[in-house]
GROMACS .gro file of C-alpha atoms in nm:
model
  242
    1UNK     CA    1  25.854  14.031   4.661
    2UNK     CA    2  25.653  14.347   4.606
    3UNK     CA    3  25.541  14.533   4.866
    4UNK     CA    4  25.334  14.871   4.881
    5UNK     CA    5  25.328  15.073   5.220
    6UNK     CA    6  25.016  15.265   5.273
    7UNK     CA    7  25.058  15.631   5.369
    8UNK     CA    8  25.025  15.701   5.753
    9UNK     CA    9  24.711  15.841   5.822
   10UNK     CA   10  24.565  16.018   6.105
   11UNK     CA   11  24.247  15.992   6.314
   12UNK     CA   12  24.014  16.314   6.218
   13UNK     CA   13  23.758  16.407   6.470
   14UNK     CA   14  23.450  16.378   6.262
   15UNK     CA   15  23.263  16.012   6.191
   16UNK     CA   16  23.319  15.744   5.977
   17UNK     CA   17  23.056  15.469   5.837
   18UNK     CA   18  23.114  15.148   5.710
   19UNK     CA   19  22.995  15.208   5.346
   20UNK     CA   20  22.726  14.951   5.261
   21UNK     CA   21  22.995  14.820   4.979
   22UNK     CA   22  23.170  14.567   5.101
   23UNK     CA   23  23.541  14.575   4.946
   24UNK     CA   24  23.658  14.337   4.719
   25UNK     CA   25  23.335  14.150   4.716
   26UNK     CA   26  23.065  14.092   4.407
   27UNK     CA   27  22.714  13.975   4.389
   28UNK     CA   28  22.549  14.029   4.041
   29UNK     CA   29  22.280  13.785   4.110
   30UNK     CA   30  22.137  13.747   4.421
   31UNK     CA   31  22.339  13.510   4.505
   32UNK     CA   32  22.561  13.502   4.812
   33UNK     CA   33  22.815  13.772   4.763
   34UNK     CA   34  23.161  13.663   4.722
   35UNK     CA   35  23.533  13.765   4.819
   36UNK     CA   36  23.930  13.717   4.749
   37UNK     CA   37  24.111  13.428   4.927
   38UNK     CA   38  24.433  13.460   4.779
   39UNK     CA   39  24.356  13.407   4.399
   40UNK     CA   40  24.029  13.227   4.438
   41UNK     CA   41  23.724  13.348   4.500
   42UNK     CA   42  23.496  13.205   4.763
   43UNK     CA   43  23.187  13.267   4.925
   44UNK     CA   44  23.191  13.547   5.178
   45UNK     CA   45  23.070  13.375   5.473
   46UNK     CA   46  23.328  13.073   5.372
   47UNK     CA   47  23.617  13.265   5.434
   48UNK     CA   48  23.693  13.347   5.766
   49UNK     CA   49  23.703  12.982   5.855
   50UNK     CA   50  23.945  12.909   5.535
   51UNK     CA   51  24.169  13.190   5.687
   52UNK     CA   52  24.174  13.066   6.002
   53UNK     CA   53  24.214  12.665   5.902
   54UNK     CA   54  24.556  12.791   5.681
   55UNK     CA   55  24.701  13.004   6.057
   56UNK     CA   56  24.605  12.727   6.296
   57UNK     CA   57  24.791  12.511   6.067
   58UNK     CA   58  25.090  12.709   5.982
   59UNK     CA   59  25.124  12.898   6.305
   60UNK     CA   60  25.403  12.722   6.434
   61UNK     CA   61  25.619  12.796   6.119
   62UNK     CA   62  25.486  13.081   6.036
   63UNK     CA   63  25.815  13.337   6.089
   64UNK     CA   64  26.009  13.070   5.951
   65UNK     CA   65  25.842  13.073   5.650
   66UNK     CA   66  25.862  13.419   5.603
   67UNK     CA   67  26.210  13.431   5.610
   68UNK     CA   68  26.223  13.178   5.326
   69UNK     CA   69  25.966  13.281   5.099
   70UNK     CA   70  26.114  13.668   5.142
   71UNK     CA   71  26.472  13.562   5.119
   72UNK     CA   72  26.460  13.749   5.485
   73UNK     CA   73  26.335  14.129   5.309
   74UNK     CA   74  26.007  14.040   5.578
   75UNK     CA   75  26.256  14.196   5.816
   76UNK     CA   76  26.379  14.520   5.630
   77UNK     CA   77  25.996  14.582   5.518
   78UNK     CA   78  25.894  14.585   5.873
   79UNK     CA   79  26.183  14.773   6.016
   80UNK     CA   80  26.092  15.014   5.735
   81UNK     CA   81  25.735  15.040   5.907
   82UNK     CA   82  25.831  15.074   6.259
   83UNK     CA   83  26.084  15.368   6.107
   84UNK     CA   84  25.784  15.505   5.977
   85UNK     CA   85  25.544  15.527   6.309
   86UNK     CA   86  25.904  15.640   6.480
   87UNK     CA   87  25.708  15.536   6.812
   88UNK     CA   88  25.792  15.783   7.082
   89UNK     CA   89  25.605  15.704   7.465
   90UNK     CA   90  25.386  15.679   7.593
   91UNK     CA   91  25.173  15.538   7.368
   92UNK     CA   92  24.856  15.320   7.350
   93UNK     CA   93  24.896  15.102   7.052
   94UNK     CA   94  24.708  14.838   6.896
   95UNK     CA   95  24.857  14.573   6.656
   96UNK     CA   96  24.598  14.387   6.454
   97UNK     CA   97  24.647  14.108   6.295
   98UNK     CA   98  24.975  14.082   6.526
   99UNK     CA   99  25.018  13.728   6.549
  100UNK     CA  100  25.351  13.630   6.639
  101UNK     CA  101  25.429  13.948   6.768
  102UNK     CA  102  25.698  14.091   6.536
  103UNK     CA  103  25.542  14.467   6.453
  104UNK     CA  104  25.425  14.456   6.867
  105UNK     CA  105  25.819  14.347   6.881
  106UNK     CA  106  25.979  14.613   6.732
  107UNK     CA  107  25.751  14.864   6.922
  108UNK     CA  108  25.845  14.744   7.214
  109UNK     CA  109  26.213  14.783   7.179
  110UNK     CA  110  26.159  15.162   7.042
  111UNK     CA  111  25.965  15.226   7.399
  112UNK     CA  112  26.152  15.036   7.628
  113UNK     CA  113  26.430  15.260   7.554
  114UNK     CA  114  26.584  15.528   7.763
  115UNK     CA  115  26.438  15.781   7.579
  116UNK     CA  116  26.080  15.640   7.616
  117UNK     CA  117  26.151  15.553   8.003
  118UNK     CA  118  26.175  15.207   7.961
  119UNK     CA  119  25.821  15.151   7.810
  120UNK     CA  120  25.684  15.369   8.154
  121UNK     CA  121  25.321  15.492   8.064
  122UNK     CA  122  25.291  15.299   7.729
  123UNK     CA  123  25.112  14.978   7.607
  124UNK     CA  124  25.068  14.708   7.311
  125UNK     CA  125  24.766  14.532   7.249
  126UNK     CA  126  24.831  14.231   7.034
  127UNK     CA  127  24.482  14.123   6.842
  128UNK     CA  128  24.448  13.857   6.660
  129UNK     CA  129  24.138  13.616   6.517
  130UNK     CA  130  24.351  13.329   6.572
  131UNK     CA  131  24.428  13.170   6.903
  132UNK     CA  132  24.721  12.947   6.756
  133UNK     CA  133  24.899  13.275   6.602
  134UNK     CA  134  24.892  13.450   6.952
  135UNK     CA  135  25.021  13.173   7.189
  136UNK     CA  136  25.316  13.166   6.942
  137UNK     CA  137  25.321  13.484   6.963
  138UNK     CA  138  25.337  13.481   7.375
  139UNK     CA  139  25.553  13.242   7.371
  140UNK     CA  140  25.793  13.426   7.154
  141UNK     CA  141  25.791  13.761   7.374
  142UNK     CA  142  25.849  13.523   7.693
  143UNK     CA  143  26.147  13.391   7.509
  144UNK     CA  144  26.253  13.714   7.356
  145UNK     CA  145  26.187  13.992   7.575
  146UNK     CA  146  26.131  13.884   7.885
  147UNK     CA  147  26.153  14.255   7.998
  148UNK     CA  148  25.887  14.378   7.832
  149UNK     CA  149  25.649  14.128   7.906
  150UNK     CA  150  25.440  14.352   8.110
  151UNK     CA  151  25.393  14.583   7.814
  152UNK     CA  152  25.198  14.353   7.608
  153UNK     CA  153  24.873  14.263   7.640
  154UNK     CA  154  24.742  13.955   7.386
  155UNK     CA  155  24.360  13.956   7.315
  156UNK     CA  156  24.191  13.708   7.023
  157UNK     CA  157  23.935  13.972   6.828
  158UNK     CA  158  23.823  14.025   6.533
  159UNK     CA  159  23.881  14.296   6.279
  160UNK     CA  160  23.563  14.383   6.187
  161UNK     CA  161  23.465  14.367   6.544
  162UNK     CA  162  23.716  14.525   6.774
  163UNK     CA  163  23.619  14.423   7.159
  164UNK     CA  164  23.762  14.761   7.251
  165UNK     CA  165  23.623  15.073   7.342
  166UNK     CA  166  23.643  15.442   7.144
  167UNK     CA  167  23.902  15.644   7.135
  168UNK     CA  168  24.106  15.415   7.301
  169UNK     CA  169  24.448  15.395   7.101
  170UNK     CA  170  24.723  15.625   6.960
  171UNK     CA  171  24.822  15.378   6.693
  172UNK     CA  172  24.631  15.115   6.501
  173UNK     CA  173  24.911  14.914   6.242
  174UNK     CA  174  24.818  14.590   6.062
  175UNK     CA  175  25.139  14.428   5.903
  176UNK     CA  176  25.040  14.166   5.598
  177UNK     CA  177  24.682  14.102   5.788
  178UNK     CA  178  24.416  14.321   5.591
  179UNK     CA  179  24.386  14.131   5.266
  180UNK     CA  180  24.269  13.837   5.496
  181UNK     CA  181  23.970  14.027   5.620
  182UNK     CA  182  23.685  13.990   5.455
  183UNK     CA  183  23.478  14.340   5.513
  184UNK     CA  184  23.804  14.536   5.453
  185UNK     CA  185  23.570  14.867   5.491
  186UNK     CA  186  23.432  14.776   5.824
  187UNK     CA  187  23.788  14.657   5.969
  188UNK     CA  188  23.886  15.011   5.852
  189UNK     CA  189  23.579  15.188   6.027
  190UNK     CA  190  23.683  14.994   6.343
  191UNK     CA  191  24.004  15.101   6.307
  192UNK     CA  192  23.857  15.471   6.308
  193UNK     CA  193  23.670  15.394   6.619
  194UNK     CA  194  23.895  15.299   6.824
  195UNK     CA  195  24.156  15.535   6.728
  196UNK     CA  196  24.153  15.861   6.937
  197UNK     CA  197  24.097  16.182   6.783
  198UNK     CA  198  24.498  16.228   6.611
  199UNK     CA  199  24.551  15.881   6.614
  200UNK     CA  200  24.753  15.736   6.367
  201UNK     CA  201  24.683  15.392   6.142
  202UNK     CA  202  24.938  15.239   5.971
  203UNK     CA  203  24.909  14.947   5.708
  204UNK     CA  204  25.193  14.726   5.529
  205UNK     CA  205  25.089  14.494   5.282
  206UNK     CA  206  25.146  14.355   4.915
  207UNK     CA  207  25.017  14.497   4.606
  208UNK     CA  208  25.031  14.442   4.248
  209UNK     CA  209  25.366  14.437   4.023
  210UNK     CA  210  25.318  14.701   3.799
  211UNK     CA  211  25.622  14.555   3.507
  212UNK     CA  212  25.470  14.259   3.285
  213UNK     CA  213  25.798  14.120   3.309
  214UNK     CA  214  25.867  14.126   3.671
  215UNK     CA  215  25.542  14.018   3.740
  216UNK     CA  216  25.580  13.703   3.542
  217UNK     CA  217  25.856  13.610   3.759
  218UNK     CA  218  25.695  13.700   4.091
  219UNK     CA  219  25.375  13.477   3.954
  220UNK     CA  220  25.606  13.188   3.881
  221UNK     CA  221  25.760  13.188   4.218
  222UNK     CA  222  25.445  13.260   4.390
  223UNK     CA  223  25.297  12.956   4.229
  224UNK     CA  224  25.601  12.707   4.261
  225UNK     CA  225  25.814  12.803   4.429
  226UNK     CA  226  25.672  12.935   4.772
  227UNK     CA  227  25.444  12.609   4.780
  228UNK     CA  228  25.733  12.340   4.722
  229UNK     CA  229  25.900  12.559   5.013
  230UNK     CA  230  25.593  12.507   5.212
  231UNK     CA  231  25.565  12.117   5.197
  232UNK     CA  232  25.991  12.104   5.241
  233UNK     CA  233  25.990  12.343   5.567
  234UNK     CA  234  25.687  12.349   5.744
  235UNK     CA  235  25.540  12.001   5.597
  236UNK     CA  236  25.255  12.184   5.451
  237UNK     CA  237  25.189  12.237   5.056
  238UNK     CA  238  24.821  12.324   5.081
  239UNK     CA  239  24.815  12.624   5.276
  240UNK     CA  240  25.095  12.815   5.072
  241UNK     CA  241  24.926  12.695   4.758
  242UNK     CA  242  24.802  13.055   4.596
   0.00000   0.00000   0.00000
């Protein structure tokens, strides 16, 4: 697997607009514009509910599967990440996209350290579009960290909509969640919004293999292999099916 981690970046104090051009999106005829859902392309309006269809369906094995189809490197990548913010309390910090909780996770055990006070003063938001993604994902904190259950907060939002008011965080990260947005540029003027003036946003995600070779390999397992792992672990070809 390939992954690219976007450079921290930090909340200016001057305004941002959601550029009228939506990212990753084409419409050369008039006709309803369209976007990426993995390597198709669908109609704009059609994808949020194809998004969340695939989570409500795979939510239950969702960290499972990541383990498989990453051979486990899920973990180093977002270790990596959390390395990266070095969270140091208190903080306000919003995970988008956080599903199951594993970025909000790792947080969490950075502030409820000594150091941090044992989490005193800070807080994690844990947004997500889909409701199936986030009880997993409270379920999971009950189960493994029962002490820092009072740090979290889970609310169901929506990128390109944030519920929450300006200025309100320190840190904005979205682990493997943007490329399923479908008005990239307004999730990232949200992002902006709600970030105080300083504020940092993080992003990890996937991007393209640069080697022809390399690439050809990654393609071939992206096609077989991660959908045959799909159907034999979590009893579901179609949603893994790029």
């Amino acid at each position: 697997m390939v992954m690219r981690r976007l450079p921290t970046l930090a909340r200016r104090p001057a305004r941002l607009s959601a550029s009228p051009w939506r990212m990753m999106s084409t419409s050369s005829d008039g006709s309803s514009a369209t976007t990426h859902f993995g390597f198709q392309q669908v109609k704009e309006e059609d994808k949020k509910p194809m998004v969340a269809s695939v989570f409500h369906r795979v939510a239950e094995q969702y960290d499972v599967m990541n383990d498989f189809m990453s051979g486990g490197m899920h973990r180093l990548w977002k270790d990596s990440f959390i390395d990266k913010l070095h969270p140091v309390g208190p903080l306000q910090v919003l995970d988008v996209a956080g599903g199951t909780g594993d970025i909000s996770f790792r947080i969490a055990k950075r502030l409820m350290s000594p150091a941090n006070r044992h989490g005193e003063g800070s807080s994690i938001t844990v947004c997500d579009i889909n409701s199936s993604m986030l009880q997993v994902g409270k379920e999971r904190a009950a189960r493994l960290m029962p002490e820092a259950t009072d740090l979290f907060k889970w609310e169901q939002g929506d990128a390109e909509q944030l519920q929450f008011a300006d200025n309100s965080f320190d840190v904005y990260t979205i682990a493997f969640g943007i490329r399923n947005v479908t008005h990239v540029d307004k999730a990232l003027a949200e992002a902006y919004r709600v970030l105080k003036p300083g504020g940092r946003f993080l992003c990890l995600e996937f991007s393209h293999v640069p080697n022809p070779l390399i690439r050809t390999f990654y393609d071939a397992y992206s096609f077989n292999v991660i959908p045959l792992l799909g159907e034999k672990v979590a009893s579901d070809r179609d949603s893994y099916q790029v």
